[in-house]
Coordinates of N, CA and C in Angstrom, one line a residue:
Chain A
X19 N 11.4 224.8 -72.8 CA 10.8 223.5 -72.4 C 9.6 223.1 -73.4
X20 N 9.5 222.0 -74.0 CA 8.5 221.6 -74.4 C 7.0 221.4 -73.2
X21 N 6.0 221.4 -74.2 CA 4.7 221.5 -73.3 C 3.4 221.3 -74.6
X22 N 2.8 220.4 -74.4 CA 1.6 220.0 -75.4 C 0.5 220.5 -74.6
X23 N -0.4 221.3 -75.2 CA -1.7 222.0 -74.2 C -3.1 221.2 -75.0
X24 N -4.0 220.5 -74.8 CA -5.4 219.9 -75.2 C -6.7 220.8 -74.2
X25 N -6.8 221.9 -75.0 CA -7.8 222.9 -74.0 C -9.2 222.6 -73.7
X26 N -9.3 221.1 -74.5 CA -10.7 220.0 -74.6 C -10.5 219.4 -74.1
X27 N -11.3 219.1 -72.7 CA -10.9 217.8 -71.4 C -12.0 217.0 -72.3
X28 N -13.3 217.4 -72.4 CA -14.4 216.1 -72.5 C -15.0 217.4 -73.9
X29 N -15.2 216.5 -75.4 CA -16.2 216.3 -76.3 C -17.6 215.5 -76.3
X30 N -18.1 216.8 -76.6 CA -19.5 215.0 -76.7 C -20.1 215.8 -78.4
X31 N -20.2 214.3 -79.1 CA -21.0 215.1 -79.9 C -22.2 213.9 -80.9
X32 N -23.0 214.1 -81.3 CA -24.1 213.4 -82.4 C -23.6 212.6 -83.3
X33 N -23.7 211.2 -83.4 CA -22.8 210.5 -84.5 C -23.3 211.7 -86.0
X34 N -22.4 211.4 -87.2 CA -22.5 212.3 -88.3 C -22.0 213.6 -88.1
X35 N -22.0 214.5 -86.9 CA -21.6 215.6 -86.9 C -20.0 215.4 -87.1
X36 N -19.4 216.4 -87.4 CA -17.8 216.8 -87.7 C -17.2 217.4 -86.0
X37 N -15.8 217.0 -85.5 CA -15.3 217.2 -84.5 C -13.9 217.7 -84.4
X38 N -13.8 218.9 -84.2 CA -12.0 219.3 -84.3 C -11.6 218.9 -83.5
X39 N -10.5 218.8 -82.9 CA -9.6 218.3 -81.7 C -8.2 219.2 -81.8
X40 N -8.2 220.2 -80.8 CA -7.4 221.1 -80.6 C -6.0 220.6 -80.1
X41 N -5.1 221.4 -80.5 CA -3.6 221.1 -80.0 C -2.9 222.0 -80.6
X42 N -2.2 222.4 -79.2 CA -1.0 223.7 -79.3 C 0.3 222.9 -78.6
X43 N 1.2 223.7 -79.4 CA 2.7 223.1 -78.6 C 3.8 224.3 -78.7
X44 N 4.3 223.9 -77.5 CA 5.6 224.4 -77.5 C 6.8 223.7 -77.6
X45 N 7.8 224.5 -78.3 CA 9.0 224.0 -78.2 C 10.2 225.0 -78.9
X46 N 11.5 225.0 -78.0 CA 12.5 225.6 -78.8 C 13.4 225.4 -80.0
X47 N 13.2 223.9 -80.3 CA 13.5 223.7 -81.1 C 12.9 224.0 -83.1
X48 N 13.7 223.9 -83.9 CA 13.3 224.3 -85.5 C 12.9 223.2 -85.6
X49 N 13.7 221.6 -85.5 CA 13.2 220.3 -85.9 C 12.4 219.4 -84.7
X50 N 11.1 219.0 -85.0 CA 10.8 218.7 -84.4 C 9.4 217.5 -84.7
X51 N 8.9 216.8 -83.7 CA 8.0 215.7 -84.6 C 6.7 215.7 -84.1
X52 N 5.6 216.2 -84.2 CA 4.3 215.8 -83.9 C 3.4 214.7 -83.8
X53 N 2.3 213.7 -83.0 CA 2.1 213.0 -83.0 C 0.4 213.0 -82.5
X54 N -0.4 212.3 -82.7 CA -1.3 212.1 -82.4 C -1.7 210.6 -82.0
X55 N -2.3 210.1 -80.9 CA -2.8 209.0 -80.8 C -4.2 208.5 -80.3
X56 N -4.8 207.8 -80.1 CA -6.5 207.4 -80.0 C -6.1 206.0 -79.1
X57 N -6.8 206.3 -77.5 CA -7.0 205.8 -76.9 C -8.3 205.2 -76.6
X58 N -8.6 204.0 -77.3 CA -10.4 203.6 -76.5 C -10.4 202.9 -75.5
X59 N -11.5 202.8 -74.9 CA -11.9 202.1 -74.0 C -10.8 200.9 -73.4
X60 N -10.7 200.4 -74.1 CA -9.9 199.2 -74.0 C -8.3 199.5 -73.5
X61 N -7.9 200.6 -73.5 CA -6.8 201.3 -73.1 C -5.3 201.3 -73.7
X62 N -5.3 200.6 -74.7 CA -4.3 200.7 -76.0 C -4.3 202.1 -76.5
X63 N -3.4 202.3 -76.9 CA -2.9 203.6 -77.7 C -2.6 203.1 -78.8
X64 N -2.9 204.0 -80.1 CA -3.2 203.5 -81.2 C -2.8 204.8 -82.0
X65 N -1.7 204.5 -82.1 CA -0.9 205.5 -83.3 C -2.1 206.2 -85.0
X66 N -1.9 207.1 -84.8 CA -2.6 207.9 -85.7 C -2.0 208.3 -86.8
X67 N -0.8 209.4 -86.6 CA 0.0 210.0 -87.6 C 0.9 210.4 -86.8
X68 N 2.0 210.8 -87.7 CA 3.2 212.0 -87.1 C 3.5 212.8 -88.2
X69 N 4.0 214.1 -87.9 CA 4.4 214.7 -88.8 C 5.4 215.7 -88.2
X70 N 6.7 215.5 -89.0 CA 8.0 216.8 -88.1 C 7.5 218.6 -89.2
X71 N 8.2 218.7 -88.2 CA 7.9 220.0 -88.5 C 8.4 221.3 -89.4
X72 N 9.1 220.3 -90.4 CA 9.2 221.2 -92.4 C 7.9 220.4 -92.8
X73 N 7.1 219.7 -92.7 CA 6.0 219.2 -93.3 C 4.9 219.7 -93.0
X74 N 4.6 221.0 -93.6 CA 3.1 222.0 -92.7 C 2.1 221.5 -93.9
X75 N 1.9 220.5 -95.3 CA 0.9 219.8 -95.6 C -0.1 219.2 -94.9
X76 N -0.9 219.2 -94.9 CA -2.5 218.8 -94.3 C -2.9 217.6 -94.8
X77 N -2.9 216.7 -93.8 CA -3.1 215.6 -94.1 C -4.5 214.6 -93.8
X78 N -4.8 214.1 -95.0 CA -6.4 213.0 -94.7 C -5.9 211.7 -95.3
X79 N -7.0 211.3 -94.1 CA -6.9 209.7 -94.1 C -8.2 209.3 -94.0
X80 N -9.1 208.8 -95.0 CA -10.3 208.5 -94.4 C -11.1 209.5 -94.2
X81 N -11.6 209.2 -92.4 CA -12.5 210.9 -92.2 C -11.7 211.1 -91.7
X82 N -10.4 210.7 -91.4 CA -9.8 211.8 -90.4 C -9.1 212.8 -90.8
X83 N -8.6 214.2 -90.8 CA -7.7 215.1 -91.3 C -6.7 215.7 -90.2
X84 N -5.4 216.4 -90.6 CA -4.9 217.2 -89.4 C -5.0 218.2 -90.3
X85 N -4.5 219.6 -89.6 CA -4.1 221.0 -89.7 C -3.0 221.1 -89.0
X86 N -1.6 221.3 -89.8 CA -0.6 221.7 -89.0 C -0.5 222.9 -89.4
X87 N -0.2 224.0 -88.6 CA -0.2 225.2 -88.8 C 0.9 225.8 -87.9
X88 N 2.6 226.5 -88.5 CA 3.4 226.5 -87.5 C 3.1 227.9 -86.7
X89 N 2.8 228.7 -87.5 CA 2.3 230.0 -87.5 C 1.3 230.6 -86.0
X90 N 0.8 229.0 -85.8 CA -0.2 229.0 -84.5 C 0.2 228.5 -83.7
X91 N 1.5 227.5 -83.6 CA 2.0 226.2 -83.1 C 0.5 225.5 -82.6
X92 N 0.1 225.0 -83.7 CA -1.0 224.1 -83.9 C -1.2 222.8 -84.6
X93 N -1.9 222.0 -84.5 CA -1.7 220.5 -85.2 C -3.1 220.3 -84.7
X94 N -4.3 220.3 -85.1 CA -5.6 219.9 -85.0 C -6.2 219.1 -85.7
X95 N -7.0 218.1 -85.1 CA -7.0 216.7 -85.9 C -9.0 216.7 -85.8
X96 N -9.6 217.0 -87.1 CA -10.6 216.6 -87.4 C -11.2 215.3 -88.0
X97 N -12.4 215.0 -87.5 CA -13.3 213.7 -87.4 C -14.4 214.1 -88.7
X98 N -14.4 213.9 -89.2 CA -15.7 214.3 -90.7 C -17.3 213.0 -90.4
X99 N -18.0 213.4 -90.2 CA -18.9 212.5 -90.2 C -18.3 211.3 -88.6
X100 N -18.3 212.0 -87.9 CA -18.4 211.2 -86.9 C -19.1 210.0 -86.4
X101 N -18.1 208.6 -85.5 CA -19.3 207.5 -85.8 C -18.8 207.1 -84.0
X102 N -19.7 206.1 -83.5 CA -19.5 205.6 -81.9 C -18.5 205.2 -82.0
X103 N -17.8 204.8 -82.7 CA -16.8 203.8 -82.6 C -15.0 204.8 -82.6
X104 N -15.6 205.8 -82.6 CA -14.5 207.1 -82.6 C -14.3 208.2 -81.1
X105 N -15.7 207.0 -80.5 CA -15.1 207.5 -78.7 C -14.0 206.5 -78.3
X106 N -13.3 207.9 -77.7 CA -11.8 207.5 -77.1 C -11.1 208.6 -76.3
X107 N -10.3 208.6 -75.8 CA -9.4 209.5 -75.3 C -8.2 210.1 -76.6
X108 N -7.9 211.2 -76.7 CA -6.9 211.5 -78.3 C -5.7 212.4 -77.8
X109 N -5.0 211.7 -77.7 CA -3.8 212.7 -77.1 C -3.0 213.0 -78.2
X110 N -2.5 214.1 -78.0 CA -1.5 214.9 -79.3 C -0.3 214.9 -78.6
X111 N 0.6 214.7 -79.5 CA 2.2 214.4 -78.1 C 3.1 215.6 -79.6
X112 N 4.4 215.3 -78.5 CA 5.8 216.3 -79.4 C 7.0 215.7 -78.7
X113 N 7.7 215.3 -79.7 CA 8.9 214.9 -79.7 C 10.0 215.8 -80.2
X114 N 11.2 216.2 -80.1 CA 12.1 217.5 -80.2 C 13.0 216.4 -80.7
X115 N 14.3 217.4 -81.5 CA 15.2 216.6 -82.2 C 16.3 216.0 -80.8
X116 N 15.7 216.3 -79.6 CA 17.0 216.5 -78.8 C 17.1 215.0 -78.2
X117 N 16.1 213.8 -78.5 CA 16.4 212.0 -78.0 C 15.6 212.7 -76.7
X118 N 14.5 213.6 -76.2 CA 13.5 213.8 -74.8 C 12.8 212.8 -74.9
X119 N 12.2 212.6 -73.8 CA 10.9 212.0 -74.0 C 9.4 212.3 -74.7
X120 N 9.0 211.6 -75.2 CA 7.5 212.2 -76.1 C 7.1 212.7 -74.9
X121 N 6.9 214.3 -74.9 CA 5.4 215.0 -74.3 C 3.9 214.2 -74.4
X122 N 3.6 214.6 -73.7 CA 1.8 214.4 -74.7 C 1.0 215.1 -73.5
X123 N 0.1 215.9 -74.5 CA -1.0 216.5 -73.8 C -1.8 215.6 -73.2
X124 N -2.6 216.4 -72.3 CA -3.6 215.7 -70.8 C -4.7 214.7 -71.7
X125 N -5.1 214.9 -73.0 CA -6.1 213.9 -73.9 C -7.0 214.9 -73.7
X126 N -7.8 214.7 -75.0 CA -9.7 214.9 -74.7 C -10.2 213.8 -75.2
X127 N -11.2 214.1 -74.6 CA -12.4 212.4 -74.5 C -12.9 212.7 -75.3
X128 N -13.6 212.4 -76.2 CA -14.7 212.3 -77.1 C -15.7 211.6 -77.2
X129 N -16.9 211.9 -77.0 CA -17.6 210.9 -77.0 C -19.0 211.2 -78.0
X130 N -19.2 210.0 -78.1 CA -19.7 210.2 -80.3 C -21.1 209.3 -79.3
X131 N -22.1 210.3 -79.8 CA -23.5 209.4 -79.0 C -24.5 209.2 -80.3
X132 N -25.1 207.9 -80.6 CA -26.0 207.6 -81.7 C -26.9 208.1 -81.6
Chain B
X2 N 3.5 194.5 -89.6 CA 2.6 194.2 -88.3 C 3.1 195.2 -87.2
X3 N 2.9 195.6 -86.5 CA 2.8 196.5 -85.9 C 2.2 196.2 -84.1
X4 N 2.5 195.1 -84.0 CA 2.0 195.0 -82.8 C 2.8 194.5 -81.1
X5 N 2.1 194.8 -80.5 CA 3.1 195.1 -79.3 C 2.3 194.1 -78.3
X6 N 3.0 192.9 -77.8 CA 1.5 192.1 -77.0 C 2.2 192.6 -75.5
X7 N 1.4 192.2 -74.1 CA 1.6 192.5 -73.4 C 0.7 191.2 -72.6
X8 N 1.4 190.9 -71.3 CA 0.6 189.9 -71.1 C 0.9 189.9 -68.9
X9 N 0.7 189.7 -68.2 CA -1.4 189.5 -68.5 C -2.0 190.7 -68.5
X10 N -3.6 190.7 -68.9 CA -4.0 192.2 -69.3 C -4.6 192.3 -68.1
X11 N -4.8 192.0 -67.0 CA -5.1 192.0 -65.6 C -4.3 191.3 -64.4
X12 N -3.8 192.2 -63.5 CA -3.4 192.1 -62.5 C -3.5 192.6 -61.1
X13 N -4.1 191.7 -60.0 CA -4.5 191.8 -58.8 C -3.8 191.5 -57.9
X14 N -2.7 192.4 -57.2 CA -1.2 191.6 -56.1 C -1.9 192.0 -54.8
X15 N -1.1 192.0 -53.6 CA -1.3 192.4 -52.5 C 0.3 193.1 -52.2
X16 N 0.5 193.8 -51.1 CA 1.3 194.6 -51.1 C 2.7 193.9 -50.5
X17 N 2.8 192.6 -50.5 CA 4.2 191.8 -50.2 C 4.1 190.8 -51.2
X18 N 3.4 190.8 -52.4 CA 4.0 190.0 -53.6 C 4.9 190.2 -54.1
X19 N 5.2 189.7 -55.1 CA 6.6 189.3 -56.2 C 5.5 188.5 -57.2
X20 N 5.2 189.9 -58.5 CA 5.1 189.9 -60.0 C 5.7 190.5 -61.3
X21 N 5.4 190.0 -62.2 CA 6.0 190.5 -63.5 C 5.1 190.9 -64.3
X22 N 5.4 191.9 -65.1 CA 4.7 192.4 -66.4 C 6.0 192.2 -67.2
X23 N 4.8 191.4 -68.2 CA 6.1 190.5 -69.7 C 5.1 191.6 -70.7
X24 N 6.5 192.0 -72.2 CA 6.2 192.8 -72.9 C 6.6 192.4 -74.2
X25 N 6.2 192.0 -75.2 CA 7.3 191.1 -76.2 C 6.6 191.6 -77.7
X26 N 7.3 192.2 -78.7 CA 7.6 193.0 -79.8 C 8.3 192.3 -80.9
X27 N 8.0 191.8 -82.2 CA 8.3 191.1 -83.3 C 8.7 191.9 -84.5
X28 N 8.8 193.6 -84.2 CA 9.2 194.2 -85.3 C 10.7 194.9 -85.8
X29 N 11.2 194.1 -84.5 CA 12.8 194.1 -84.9 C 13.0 195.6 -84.4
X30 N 12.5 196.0 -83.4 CA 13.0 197.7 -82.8 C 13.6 196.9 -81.5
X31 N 14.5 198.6 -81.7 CA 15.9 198.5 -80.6 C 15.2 199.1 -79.6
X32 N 14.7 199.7 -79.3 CA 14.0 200.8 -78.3 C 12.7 200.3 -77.7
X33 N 12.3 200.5 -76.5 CA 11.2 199.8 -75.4 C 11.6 200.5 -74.4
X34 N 10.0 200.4 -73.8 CA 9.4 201.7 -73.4 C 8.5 200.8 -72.5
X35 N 8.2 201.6 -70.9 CA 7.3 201.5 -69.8 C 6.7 202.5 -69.2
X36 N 5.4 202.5 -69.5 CA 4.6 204.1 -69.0 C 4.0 203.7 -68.1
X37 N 3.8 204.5 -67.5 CA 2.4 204.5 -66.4 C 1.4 205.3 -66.7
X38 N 0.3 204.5 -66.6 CA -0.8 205.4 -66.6 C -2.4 205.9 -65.9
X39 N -2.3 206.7 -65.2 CA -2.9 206.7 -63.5 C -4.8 207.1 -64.8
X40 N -5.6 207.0 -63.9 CA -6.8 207.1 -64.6 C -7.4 209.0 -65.2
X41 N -7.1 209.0 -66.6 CA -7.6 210.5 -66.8 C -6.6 211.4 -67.0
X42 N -5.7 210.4 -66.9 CA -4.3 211.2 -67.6 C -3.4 210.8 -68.6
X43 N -2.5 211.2 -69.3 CA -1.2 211.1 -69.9 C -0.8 210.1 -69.7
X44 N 0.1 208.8 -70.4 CA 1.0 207.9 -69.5 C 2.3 208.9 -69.4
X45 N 2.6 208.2 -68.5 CA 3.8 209.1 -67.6 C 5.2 207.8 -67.8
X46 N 6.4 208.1 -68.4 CA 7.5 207.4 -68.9 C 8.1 207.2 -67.4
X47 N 8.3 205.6 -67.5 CA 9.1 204.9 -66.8 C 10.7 204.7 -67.1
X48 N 10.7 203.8 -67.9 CA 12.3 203.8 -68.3 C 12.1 203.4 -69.6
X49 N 13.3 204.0 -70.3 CA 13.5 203.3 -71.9 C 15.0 202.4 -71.9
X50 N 14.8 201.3 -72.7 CA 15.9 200.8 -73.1 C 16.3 200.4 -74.8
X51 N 17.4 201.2 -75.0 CA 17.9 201.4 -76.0 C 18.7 199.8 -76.4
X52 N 19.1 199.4 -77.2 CA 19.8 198.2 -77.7 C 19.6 197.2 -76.3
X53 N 19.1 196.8 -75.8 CA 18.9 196.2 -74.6 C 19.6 196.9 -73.5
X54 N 20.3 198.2 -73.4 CA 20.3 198.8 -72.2 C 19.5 200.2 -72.2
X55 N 19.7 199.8 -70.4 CA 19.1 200.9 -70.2 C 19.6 202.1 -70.4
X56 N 18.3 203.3 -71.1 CA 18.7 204.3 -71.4 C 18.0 205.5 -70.3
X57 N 17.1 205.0 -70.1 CA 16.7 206.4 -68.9 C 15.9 205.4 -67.8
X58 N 15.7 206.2 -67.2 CA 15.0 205.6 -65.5 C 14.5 206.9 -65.1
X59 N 13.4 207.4 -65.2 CA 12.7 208.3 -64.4 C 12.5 208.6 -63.5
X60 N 13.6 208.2 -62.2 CA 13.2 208.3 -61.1 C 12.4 207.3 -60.4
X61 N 12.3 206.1 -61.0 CA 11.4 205.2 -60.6 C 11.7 204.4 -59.3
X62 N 10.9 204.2 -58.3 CA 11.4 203.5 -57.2 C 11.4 202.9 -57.2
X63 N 12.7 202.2 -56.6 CA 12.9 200.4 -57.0 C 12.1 199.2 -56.7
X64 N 11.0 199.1 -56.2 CA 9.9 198.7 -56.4 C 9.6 198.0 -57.5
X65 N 10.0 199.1 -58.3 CA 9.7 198.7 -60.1 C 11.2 198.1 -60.5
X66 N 11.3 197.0 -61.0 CA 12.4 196.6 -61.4 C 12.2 195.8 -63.0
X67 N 13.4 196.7 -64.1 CA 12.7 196.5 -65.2 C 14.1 195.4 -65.3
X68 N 13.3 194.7 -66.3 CA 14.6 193.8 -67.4 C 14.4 193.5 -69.1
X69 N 15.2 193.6 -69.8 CA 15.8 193.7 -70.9 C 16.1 192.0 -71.3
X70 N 15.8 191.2 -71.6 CA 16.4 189.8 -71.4 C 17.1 189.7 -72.9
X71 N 16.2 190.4 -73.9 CA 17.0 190.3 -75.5 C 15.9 191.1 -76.1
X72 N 15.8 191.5 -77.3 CA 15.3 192.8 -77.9 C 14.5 192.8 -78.2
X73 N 13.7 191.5 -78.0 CA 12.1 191.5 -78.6 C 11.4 191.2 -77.1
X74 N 12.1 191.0 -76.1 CA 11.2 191.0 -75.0 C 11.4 192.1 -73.6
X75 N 11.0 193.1 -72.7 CA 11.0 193.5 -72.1 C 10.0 193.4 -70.7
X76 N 11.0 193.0 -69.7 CA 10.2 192.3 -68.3 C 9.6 194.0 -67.2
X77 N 9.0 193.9 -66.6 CA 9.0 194.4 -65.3 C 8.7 194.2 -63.9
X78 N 9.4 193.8 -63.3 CA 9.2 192.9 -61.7 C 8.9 194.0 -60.9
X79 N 7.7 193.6 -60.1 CA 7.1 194.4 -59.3 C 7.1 193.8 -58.0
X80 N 7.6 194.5 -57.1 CA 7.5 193.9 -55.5 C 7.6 194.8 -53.9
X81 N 7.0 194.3 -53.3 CA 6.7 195.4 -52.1 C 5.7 197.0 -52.9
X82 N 4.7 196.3 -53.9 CA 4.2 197.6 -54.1 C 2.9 198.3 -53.1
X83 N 2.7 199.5 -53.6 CA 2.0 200.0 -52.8 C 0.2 200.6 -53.7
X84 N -0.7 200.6 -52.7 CA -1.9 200.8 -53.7 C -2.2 202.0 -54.8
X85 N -1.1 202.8 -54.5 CA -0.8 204.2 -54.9 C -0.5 203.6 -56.9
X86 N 0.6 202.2 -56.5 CA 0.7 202.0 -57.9 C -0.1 201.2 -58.8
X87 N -1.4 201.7 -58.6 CA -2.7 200.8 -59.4 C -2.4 201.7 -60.3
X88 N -2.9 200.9 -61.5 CA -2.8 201.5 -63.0 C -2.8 201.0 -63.8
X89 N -2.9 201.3 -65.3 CA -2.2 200.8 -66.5 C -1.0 201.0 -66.8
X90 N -0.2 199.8 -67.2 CA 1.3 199.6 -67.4 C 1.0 199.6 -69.1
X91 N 1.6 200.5 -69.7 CA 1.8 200.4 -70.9 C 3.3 199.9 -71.8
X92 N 3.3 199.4 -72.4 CA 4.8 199.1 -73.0 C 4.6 199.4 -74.7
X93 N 5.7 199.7 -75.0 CA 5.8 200.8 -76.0 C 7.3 200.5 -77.0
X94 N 7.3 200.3 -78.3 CA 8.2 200.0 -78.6 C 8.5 201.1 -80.0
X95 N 10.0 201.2 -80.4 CA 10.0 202.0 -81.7 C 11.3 201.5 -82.0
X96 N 12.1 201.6 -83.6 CA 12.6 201.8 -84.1 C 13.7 201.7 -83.6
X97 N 14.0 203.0 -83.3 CA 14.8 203.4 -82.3 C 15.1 204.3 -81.4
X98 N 15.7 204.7 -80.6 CA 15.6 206.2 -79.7 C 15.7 207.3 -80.3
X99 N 15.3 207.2 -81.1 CA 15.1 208.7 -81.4 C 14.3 209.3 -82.0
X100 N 14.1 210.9 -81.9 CA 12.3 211.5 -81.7 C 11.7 211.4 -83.2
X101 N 12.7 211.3 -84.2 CA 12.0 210.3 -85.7 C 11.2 209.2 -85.3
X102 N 11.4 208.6 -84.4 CA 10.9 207.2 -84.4 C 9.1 207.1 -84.0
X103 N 8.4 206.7 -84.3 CA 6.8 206.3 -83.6 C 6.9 205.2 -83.4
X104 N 6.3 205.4 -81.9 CA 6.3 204.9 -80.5 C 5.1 203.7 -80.9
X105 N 4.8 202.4 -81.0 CA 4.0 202.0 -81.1 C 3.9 201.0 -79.4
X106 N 2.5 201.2 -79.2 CA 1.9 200.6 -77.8 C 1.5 199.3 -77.5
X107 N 1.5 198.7 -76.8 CA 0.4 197.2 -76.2 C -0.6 197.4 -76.0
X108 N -1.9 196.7 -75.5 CA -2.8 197.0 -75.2 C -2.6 197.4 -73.4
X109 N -1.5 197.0 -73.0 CA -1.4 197.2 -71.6 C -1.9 196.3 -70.1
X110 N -1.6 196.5 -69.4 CA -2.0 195.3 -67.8 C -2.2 196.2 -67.1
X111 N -3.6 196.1 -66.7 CA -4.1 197.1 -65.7 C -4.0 196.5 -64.0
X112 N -2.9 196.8 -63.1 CA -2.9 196.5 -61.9 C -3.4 197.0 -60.9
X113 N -4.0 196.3 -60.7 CA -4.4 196.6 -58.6 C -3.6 196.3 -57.8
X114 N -3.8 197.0 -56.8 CA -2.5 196.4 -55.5 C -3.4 197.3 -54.4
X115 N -4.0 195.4 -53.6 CA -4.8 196.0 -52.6 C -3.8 195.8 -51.6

C-alpha cells in the first residue's frame, strides 16, 4: 500500500534562515511519481515539482531545492533563505504507475516570522 | 496557463438547500478532480472524471452529486447537506488519468452548511 509520512505537523522559523521539509514514502511499486505542493493561506494548492522515480537528480529552483534519495524512500524539499511569503501548508504526495489516487501526506505548516 | 477557476469562493447553505459548485479549466485536460478538504488535513478525493465520464466515486453520499457537462467544465450539486460537510471543495484538473500527469488545483469554495 502506498503511504506518504510528513513527521513535521507545524515549522516555525526566522525569515533568512534555511528550512528542510521532510518526506518519506512508501510504495510497492519500481515506477512511480513524486509530488510536492504549497498550500497558503488562501487555500489553493500550488504545484511545485514532480519527479518519478528513475530521476534521483536533485533538483533547484530558485531557493527552493529537493533531495530525492531512493535509498531512504525520501524526497525532502529545502527553502534557502527563507522569506513570510513562504508560510503555507507543503504537502508531499505519491502517485504509483497503477492510475490510484495521489496519496499525500498530512502537510507541515511553516511558518516564516520577520 | 495553468489555471483552474472555481466559482463562488464562498458558500453559506442551510441544510434543505439546493447548490452548485462550478469548476471550469482551459488547458484542454481530459481528467477532473473533487477533493474535500476538512481543516488541517490532506484533501481527501471525491470523484474523478476521465474523458467526461466518470471514473471513480469514493464512496461519496449522494448528497454530493457531480456533473461533467463537457471537458472544460465540471459541476457539483449539493443538497440535503449536513454541517459535518463544511469545508473546502477543491477541483483539480490534469492531462490525463494517469499517475504521469500533475494534478493542477483551483483556488477552491469554502462551504458552510449551518
Amino acid at each position: 500500500a502506498q503511504k506518504v509520512t510528513q513527521a513535521q505537523t507545524e515549522i516555525s522559523v526566522v525569515e533568512k534562515e534555511d528550512v528542510t521539509l521532510d518526506c518519506v514514502y512508501e510504495t510497492r511499486d519500481t515506477t512511480y511519481y513524486l509530488f510536492w505542493y504549497k498550500q497558503p493561506p488562501s487555500g489553493e494548492l500550488v504545484f511545485l515539482i514532480r519527479r518519478n522515480s528513475f530521476d534521483e537528480q536533485n533538483e533547484i529552483s530558485g531557493r527552493y531545492s529537493w533531495n530525492f534519495q531512493k535509498s531512504t524512500s525520501s524526497f525532502n524539499f529545502t527553502i534557502t533563505a527563507s522569506q513570510v511569503v513562504d508560510s503555507a501548508v507543503y504537502f508531499c504526495a505519491l502517485s504509483d504507475s497503477g492510475n490510484t489516487p495521489l496519496v499525500f501526506g498530512k502537510g507541515t505548516r511553516l511558518s516564516v516570522i520577520a | 496557463d495553468t489555471e483552474v477557476t472555481q466559482t463562488p469562493k464562498h458558500l453559506v447553505m442551510g441544510m434543505t438547500n439546493k447548490k452548485s459548485l462550478k469548476c471550469e479549466q482551459h488547458m484542454g485536460h481530459r481528467a477532473m478532480y473533487w477533493y474535500k478538504q476538512k481543516a488541517k488535513k490532506p484533501p481527501e478525493l471525491m470523484f474523478v472524471y476521465s474523458y467526461e465520464k466518470l471514473s471513480i466515486n469514493e464512496s461519496v453520499p449522494s448528497r454530493f452529486s457531480p456533473e461533467c457537462p463537457n471537458s472544460s467544465l465540471l459541476n457539483l450539486h449539493l443538497h440535503a447537506l449536513q454541517p459535518e460537510d463544511s469545508a473546502l471543495y477543491l477541483c483539480a484538473s490534469s492531462q490525463d488519468r494517469l499517475s504521469t500527469d500533475t494534478q493542477y488545483f483551483g483556488p477552491g469554495t469554502r462551504l458552510t452548511v449551518l
